[in-house]
Amino acid sequence: MRVAMIGTGYVGLVSGACFSDFGHEVTCVDKDASKIEALERGEIPIYEPGLDVLVNGNMQVGRLTFTTDLANTVPEADAVFIAVGTPSRRGDGHADLSYVYAAAREIAPLLTGYTVVVTKSTVPVGTGDEVERIIREVAPDADFDVASNPEFLREGSAIEDFKRPDRVVVGTDAERAQDVMRELYRPLFLRETPMVITNRQTSELIKYAGNAFLATKISFINEMADICEKTGANVIDVAKGIGLDGRIGKLFLHAGPGYGGSCFPKDTLALVKTAEDVGAPTGIVSAVVEANASRKKRMAHKVIEAAGGDVSGKKIAVLGVTFKPNTDDMRDSPSLDIIPLLKESGASIRAFDPAGMDEAKDLIDGVDWADNAYDAINGADILLILTEWNEFRALQWDKVAKAMPGRLVVDLRNIYTPHEVARQGFTYHSIGRAPAIA
Ligand code: UGA
């Protein structure tokens, strides 16, 4: 099959590379000429493990190409994917669909032969109807169907998620379009991947419902962690104890400083707005949005309390600033709330992150950036773990003890067991577990 992928952002690039690896002929189109030139040289603009090998390998065998030329790409394609951004609209939290609609307008006059136009971007219910209306208005004679095919990729494991998904969701009532989509995902049938074929509106809502449910699960366990801290219960065992119930499931029950990233915060907010617009307001998702926003701020106060109520003049070593490991993405990262609040409270911050520092430098002022974890820890009063990068999971505590005069560790990701850190002579505070005193 021939695929045109419009947009070479995170979703477009990963999906394009994976479809070409499935054996399809994929052309990725972007308006940004310098980005396309860089991709043609094999330079990957995002941090995603394994993507460089996948892109370069498929480019070399000629199955994956990059261009700015929409006019020569769309007519050849059996499926045109719209994978442009849908950021939160400034002010109201609605998804900004202007890029999606602009792409539909540009594609329309170029459609040649039967083509499936697929929305891969995360779009609110009803967006596919508008895409169809726009294309029909611009090109009344075009032979096409509009399908929804949401992505469920996690940053840092996006290739694995694409190639070994739990399910593929396709939204279209048109049988011809369903056949094209089945053909595109044919390699997954060998793995017996379930395919949910439904109408477009349902498929669009599945994406938001999935992310909102996961965000709810995280916020729920975070609240349980707060209760644990007040009662002497242990949140890790609570998560295990409920997660072993097959109806609940053990994933996404890891308590932490609040969820971040490019998806959960934006998508939960957009779902709240859609729900309001259609007259079916959602109390649960609204509460999750609020709980998560206030939690991130509260985490700074947790550090201050652990330090005895005052961090002014204290040196804090921060390990990790990205919203999760294996990404350089800083969007809505808890660090963006926590670090400024600690600074306002008079602390000085020296931080290290394996991949996020370049982006973070533009987003957080007044941080002293270190060369590695031990360099950040050097001279610190407090060690604060904000992201669970693998390299922070096995700190050499004797080296830490020599480097930092302070003896306080605050771990907002629960990557250590309290007694093992206390045994090394540190007082250890974490999430949803009793502090361990040195
Ligand atoms: C998320 C979804 O997991 C993907 O399925 C979806 O495709 C994607 O959004 C999207 O809509 O594009 P992602 O944002 O990359 O993927 O990251 P996650 O691994 O889901 O983590 C999101 C946030 O939740 C992170 O801040 C993470 O630290 C936090 N989290 C996750 C927890 O606090 N606890 C958990 O148990 C799991």
PDB file of C-alpha atoms in Angstrom, residues 231-416:
ATOM      1  CA  THR A 231      -2.068   6.607  58.249  1.00  0.00           C
ATOM      2  CA  GLY A 232       1.105   4.540  58.012  1.00  0.00           C
ATOM      3  CA  ALA A 233      -0.163   2.448  55.078  1.00  0.00           C
ATOM      4  CA  ASN A 234       2.135   1.683  52.141  1.00  0.00           C
ATOM      5  CA  VAL A 235       0.935   2.756  48.687  1.00  0.00           C
ATOM      6  CA  ILE A 236       3.069   0.264  46.797  1.00  0.00           C
ATOM      7  CA  ASP A 237       1.357  -2.586  48.617  1.00  0.00           C
ATOM      8  CA  VAL A 238      -2.044  -0.907  48.182  1.00  0.00           C
ATOM      9  CA  ALA A 239      -1.391  -0.753  44.404  1.00  0.00           C
ATOM     10  CA  LYS A 240      -0.315  -4.388  44.393  1.00  0.00           C
ATOM     11  CA  GLY A 241      -3.200  -5.448  46.575  1.00  0.00           C
ATOM     12  CA  ILE A 242      -5.821  -3.870  44.340  1.00  0.00           C
ATOM     13  CA  GLY A 243      -3.958  -4.364  41.031  1.00  0.00           C
ATOM     14  CA  LEU A 244      -3.949  -8.148  41.398  1.00  0.00           C
ATOM     15  CA  ASP A 245      -7.704  -7.990  41.074  1.00  0.00           C
ATOM     16  CA  GLY A 246      -8.078  -8.640  37.351  1.00  0.00           C
ATOM     17  CA  ARG A 247     -10.957  -6.172  37.186  1.00  0.00           C
ATOM     18  CA  ILE A 248      -8.621  -3.374  38.285  1.00  0.00           C
ATOM     19  CA  GLY A 249      -5.287  -4.384  36.721  1.00  0.00           C
ATOM     20  CA  LYS A 250      -1.842  -3.543  38.021  1.00  0.00           C
ATOM     21  CA  LEU A 251      -0.649  -1.039  35.413  1.00  0.00           C
ATOM     22  CA  PHE A 252      -0.769   2.738  35.834  1.00  0.00           C
ATOM     23  CA  LEU A 253      -1.017   2.473  39.594  1.00  0.00           C
ATOM     24  CA  HIS A 254       2.393   3.937  40.295  1.00  0.00           C
ATOM     25  CA  ALA A 255       1.964   6.904  42.632  1.00  0.00           C
ATOM     26  CA  GLY A 256       4.106   9.935  41.873  1.00  0.00           C
ATOM     27  CA  PRO A 257       4.200  13.724  41.596  1.00  0.00           C
ATOM     28  CA  GLY A 258       1.278  13.864  39.128  1.00  0.00           C
ATOM     29  CA  TYR A 259       1.043  13.002  35.449  1.00  0.00           C
ATOM     30  CA  GLY A 260       2.540  15.216  32.746  1.00  0.00           C
ATOM     31  CA  GLY A 261       3.473  14.969  29.091  1.00  0.00           C
ATOM     32  CA  SER A 262       1.957  16.017  25.815  1.00  0.00           C
ATOM     33  CA  CYS A 263      -1.175  13.851  26.093  1.00  0.00           C
ATOM     34  CA  PHE A 264      -2.867  13.302  29.454  1.00  0.00           C
ATOM     35  CA  PRO A 265      -3.030  16.981  30.510  1.00  0.00           C
ATOM     36  CA  LYS A 266      -4.167  18.166  27.063  1.00  0.00           C
ATOM     37  CA  ASP A 267      -6.581  15.319  26.366  1.00  0.00           C
ATOM     38  CA  THR A 268      -8.295  15.306  29.767  1.00  0.00           C
ATOM     39  CA  LEU A 269      -8.878  19.045  29.442  1.00  0.00           C
ATOM     40  CA  ALA A 270     -10.201  18.703  25.889  1.00  0.00           C
ATOM     41  CA  LEU A 271     -12.564  15.907  27.001  1.00  0.00           C
ATOM     42  CA  VAL A 272     -13.916  18.119  29.790  1.00  0.00           C
ATOM     43  CA  LYS A 273     -14.607  20.838  27.191  1.00  0.00           C
ATOM     44  CA  THR A 274     -16.262  18.446  24.736  1.00  0.00           C
ATOM     45  CA  ALA A 275     -18.417  17.033  27.533  1.00  0.00           C
ATOM     46  CA  GLU A 276     -19.532  20.543  28.497  1.00  0.00           C
ATOM     47  CA  ASP A 277     -20.238  21.456  24.869  1.00  0.00           C
ATOM     48  CA  VAL A 278     -22.459  18.444  24.272  1.00  0.00           C
ATOM     49  CA  GLY A 279     -24.332  18.918  27.543  1.00  0.00           C
ATOM     50  CA  ALA A 280     -22.936  15.827  29.292  1.00  0.00           C
ATOM     51  CA  PRO A 281     -20.472  17.388  31.762  1.00  0.00           C
ATOM     52  CA  THR A 282     -18.012  14.995  33.343  1.00  0.00           C
ATOM     53  CA  GLY A 283     -17.538  15.358  37.087  1.00  0.00           C
ATOM     54  CA  ILE A 284     -14.901  12.639  37.238  1.00  0.00           C
ATOM     55  CA  VAL A 285     -12.519  13.885  34.552  1.00  0.00           C
ATOM     56  CA  SER A 286     -12.872  17.508  35.748  1.00  0.00           C
ATOM     57  CA  ALA A 287     -11.909  16.379  39.243  1.00  0.00           C
ATOM     58  CA  VAL A 288      -8.893  14.508  37.857  1.00  0.00           C
ATOM     59  CA  VAL A 289      -7.702  17.603  35.981  1.00  0.00           C
ATOM     60  CA  GLU A 290      -7.951  19.705  39.148  1.00  0.00           C
ATOM     61  CA  ALA A 291      -6.441  17.065  41.428  1.00  0.00           C
ATOM     62  CA  ASN A 292      -3.435  16.652  39.157  1.00  0.00           C
ATOM     63  CA  ALA A 293      -2.775  20.376  38.772  1.00  0.00           C
ATOM     64  CA  SER A 294      -2.877  20.984  42.526  1.00  0.00           C
ATOM     65  CA  ARG A 295      -0.821  17.869  43.252  1.00  0.00           C
ATOM     66  CA  LYS A 296       2.145  19.082  41.197  1.00  0.00           C
ATOM     67  CA  LYS A 297       2.260  22.294  43.211  1.00  0.00           C
ATOM     68  CA  ARG A 298       1.749  20.449  46.493  1.00  0.00           C
ATOM     69  CA  MET A 299       4.859  18.382  45.774  1.00  0.00           C
ATOM     70  CA  ALA A 300       7.062  21.454  46.317  1.00  0.00           C
ATOM     71  CA  HIS A 301       5.506  21.848  49.785  1.00  0.00           C
ATOM     72  CA  LYS A 302       6.180  18.194  50.482  1.00  0.00           C
ATOM     73  CA  VAL A 303       9.891  18.848  49.905  1.00  0.00           C
ATOM     74  CA  ILE A 304       9.775  21.940  52.113  1.00  0.00           C
ATOM     75  CA  GLU A 305       8.044  20.012  54.907  1.00  0.00           C
ATOM     76  CA  ALA A 306      10.581  17.190  54.635  1.00  0.00           C
ATOM     77  CA  ALA A 307      13.265  19.839  55.114  1.00  0.00           C
ATOM     78  CA  GLY A 308      11.658  20.947  58.379  1.00  0.00           C
ATOM     79  CA  GLY A 309       9.469  23.702  56.921  1.00  0.00           C
ATOM     80  CA  ASP A 310      12.137  25.919  55.379  1.00  0.00           C
ATOM     81  CA  VAL A 311      14.395  25.542  52.342  1.00  0.00           C
ATOM     82  CA  SER A 312      15.686  29.101  52.157  1.00  0.00           C
ATOM     83  CA  GLY A 313      19.427  29.088  51.599  1.00  0.00           C
ATOM     84  CA  LYS A 314      19.353  25.323  50.985  1.00  0.00           C
ATOM     85  CA  LYS A 315      21.029  23.721  47.992  1.00  0.00           C
ATOM     86  CA  ILE A 316      18.773  21.177  46.294  1.00  0.00           C
ATOM     87  CA  ALA A 317      20.137  18.638  43.804  1.00  0.00           C
ATOM     88  CA  VAL A 318      17.381  17.682  41.360  1.00  0.00           C
ATOM     89  CA  LEU A 319      17.702  14.426  39.423  1.00  0.00           C
ATOM     90  CA  GLY A 320      15.410  14.314  36.377  1.00  0.00           C
ATOM     91  CA  VAL A 321      13.284  17.094  34.915  1.00  0.00           C
ATOM     92  CA  THR A 322      11.423  15.399  32.038  1.00  0.00           C
ATOM     93  CA  PHE A 323       7.824  14.233  32.602  1.00  0.00           C
ATOM     94  CA  LYS A 324       9.020  10.618  32.461  1.00  0.00           C
ATOM     95  CA  PRO A 325      12.218   8.760  31.519  1.00  0.00           C
ATOM     96  CA  ASN A 326      13.427   7.970  27.977  1.00  0.00           C
ATOM     97  CA  THR A 327      12.205  11.215  26.519  1.00  0.00           C
ATOM     98  CA  ASP A 328      13.472  14.788  26.251  1.00  0.00           C
ATOM     99  CA  ASP A 329       9.887  16.046  26.462  1.00  0.00           C
ATOM    100  CA  MET A 330       9.274  18.693  29.112  1.00  0.00           C
ATOM    101  CA  ARG A 331       5.629  19.397  28.309  1.00  0.00           C
ATOM    102  CA  ASP A 332       3.582  19.725  31.511  1.00  0.00           C
ATOM    103  CA  SER A 333       6.358  18.046  33.458  1.00  0.00           C
ATOM    104  CA  PRO A 334       5.860  18.252  37.244  1.00  0.00           C
ATOM    105  CA  SER A 335       9.360  19.788  37.425  1.00  0.00           C
ATOM    106  CA  LEU A 336       7.960  22.948  35.787  1.00  0.00           C
ATOM    107  CA  ASP A 337       5.785  23.514  38.878  1.00  0.00           C
ATOM    108  CA  ILE A 338       8.055  22.108  41.561  1.00  0.00           C
ATOM    109  CA  ILE A 339      11.401  23.768  40.748  1.00  0.00           C
ATOM    110  CA  PRO A 340      10.092  27.371  40.466  1.00  0.00           C
ATOM    111  CA  LEU A 341       8.197  27.011  43.767  1.00  0.00           C
ATOM    112  CA  LEU A 342      11.314  25.728  45.541  1.00  0.00           C
ATOM    113  CA  LYS A 343      13.283  28.629  44.116  1.00  0.00           C
ATOM    114  CA  GLU A 344      10.630  31.103  45.276  1.00  0.00           C
ATOM    115  CA  SER A 345      11.018  29.582  48.725  1.00  0.00           C
ATOM    116  CA  GLY A 346      14.675  30.530  48.717  1.00  0.00           C
ATOM    117  CA  ALA A 347      16.361  27.281  47.633  1.00  0.00           C
ATOM    118  CA  SER A 348      19.066  27.141  45.004  1.00  0.00           C
ATOM    119  CA  ILE A 349      18.749  24.360  42.427  1.00  0.00           C
ATOM    120  CA  ARG A 350      21.424  22.343  40.679  1.00  0.00           C
ATOM    121  CA  ALA A 351      19.862  19.798  38.319  1.00  0.00           C
ATOM    122  CA  PHE A 352      20.730  17.018  35.915  1.00  0.00           C
ATOM    123  CA  ASP A 353      18.659  15.152  33.340  1.00  0.00           C
ATOM    124  CA  PRO A 354      20.073  12.684  30.788  1.00  0.00           C
ATOM    125  CA  ALA A 355      18.030  14.096  27.862  1.00  0.00           C
ATOM    126  CA  GLY A 356      15.801  16.999  28.904  1.00  0.00           C
ATOM    127  CA  MET A 357      18.216  19.758  29.852  1.00  0.00           C
ATOM    128  CA  ASP A 358      18.358  21.524  26.469  1.00  0.00           C
ATOM    129  CA  GLU A 359      14.594  21.936  26.442  1.00  0.00           C
ATOM    130  CA  ALA A 360      14.398  22.651  30.173  1.00  0.00           C
ATOM    131  CA  LYS A 361      16.917  25.496  29.977  1.00  0.00           C
ATOM    132  CA  ASP A 362      14.397  27.598  28.041  1.00  0.00           C
ATOM    133  CA  LEU A 363      11.542  26.742  30.401  1.00  0.00           C
ATOM    134  CA  ILE A 364      13.024  27.046  33.881  1.00  0.00           C
ATOM    135  CA  ASP A 365      15.114  30.059  34.860  1.00  0.00           C
ATOM    136  CA  GLY A 366      17.869  30.263  37.376  1.00  0.00           C
ATOM    137  CA  VAL A 367      18.835  26.587  37.514  1.00  0.00           C
ATOM    138  CA  ASP A 368      22.462  25.552  37.627  1.00  0.00           C
ATOM    139  CA  TRP A 369      22.705  22.623  35.159  1.00  0.00           C
ATOM    140  CA  ALA A 370      25.114  19.816  36.032  1.00  0.00           C
ATOM    141  CA  ASP A 371      27.113  17.380  33.854  1.00  0.00           C
ATOM    142  CA  ASN A 372      25.917  14.223  35.580  1.00  0.00           C
ATOM    143  CA  ALA A 373      24.051  13.012  38.669  1.00  0.00           C
ATOM    144  CA  TYR A 374      27.029  13.211  41.037  1.00  0.00           C
ATOM    145  CA  ASP A 375      27.961  16.636  39.721  1.00  0.00           C
ATOM    146  CA  ALA A 376      24.411  17.794  40.608  1.00  0.00           C
ATOM    147  CA  ILE A 377      24.621  16.206  44.055  1.00  0.00           C
ATOM    148  CA  ASN A 378      27.989  17.810  44.856  1.00  0.00           C
ATOM    149  CA  GLY A 379      27.592  20.190  47.809  1.00  0.00           C
ATOM    150  CA  ALA A 380      23.816  19.640  48.133  1.00  0.00           C
ATOM    151  CA  ASP A 381      21.740  19.774  51.304  1.00  0.00           C
ATOM    152  CA  ILE A 382      18.801  17.884  49.770  1.00  0.00           C
ATOM    153  CA  LEU A 383      18.636  15.299  47.005  1.00  0.00           C
ATOM    154  CA  LEU A 384      15.328  15.404  45.097  1.00  0.00           C
ATOM    155  CA  ILE A 385      14.434  12.687  42.567  1.00  0.00           C
ATOM    156  CA  LEU A 386      11.815  13.903  40.076  1.00  0.00           C
ATOM    157  CA  THR A 387      12.117  11.445  37.147  1.00  0.00           C
ATOM    158  CA  GLU A 388      12.808   7.708  37.358  1.00  0.00           C
ATOM    159  CA  TRP A 389      15.602   7.476  34.762  1.00  0.00           C
ATOM    160  CA  ASN A 390      17.365   4.105  35.016  1.00  0.00           C
ATOM    161  CA  GLU A 391      20.697   5.701  35.827  1.00  0.00           C
ATOM    162  CA  PHE A 392      19.236   7.189  39.028  1.00  0.00           C
ATOM    163  CA  ARG A 393      18.044   3.791  40.253  1.00  0.00           C
ATOM    164  CA  ALA A 394      21.445   2.572  41.339  1.00  0.00           C
ATOM    165  CA  LEU A 395      23.183   5.550  42.927  1.00  0.00           C
ATOM    166  CA  GLN A 396      26.358   4.681  44.818  1.00  0.00           C
ATOM    167  CA  TRP A 397      25.342   5.920  48.242  1.00  0.00           C
ATOM    168  CA  ASP A 398      28.887   6.079  49.594  1.00  0.00           C
ATOM    169  CA  LYS A 399      29.742   8.417  46.710  1.00  0.00           C
ATOM    170  CA  VAL A 400      26.560  10.428  47.340  1.00  0.00           C
ATOM    171  CA  ALA A 401      27.394  10.689  51.043  1.00  0.00           C
ATOM    172  CA  LYS A 402      30.857  12.053  50.280  1.00  0.00           C
ATOM    173  CA  ALA A 403      29.526  14.524  47.685  1.00  0.00           C
ATOM    174  CA  MET A 404      26.662  16.048  49.693  1.00  0.00           C
ATOM    175  CA  PRO A 405      26.890  17.499  53.168  1.00  0.00           C
ATOM    176  CA  GLY A 406      23.099  17.174  53.679  1.00  0.00           C
ATOM    177  CA  ARG A 407      21.469  13.896  54.643  1.00  0.00           C
ATOM    178  CA  LEU A 408      17.969  14.332  53.191  1.00  0.00           C
ATOM    179  CA  VAL A 409      16.634  12.461  50.153  1.00  0.00           C
ATOM    180  CA  VAL A 410      13.158  13.142  48.725  1.00  0.00           C
ATOM    181  CA  ASP A 411      12.164  10.600  46.082  1.00  0.00           C
ATOM    182  CA  LEU A 412       8.913  11.508  44.313  1.00  0.00           C
ATOM    183  CA  ARG A 413       9.086   8.362  42.121  1.00  0.00           C
ATOM    184  CA  ASN A 414       9.556   5.705  44.818  1.00  0.00           C
ATOM    185  CA  ILE A 415      12.582   4.184  43.082  1.00  0.00           C
ATOM    186  CA  TYR A 416      14.237   3.137  46.355  1.00  0.00           C
TER     187      TYR A 416
END
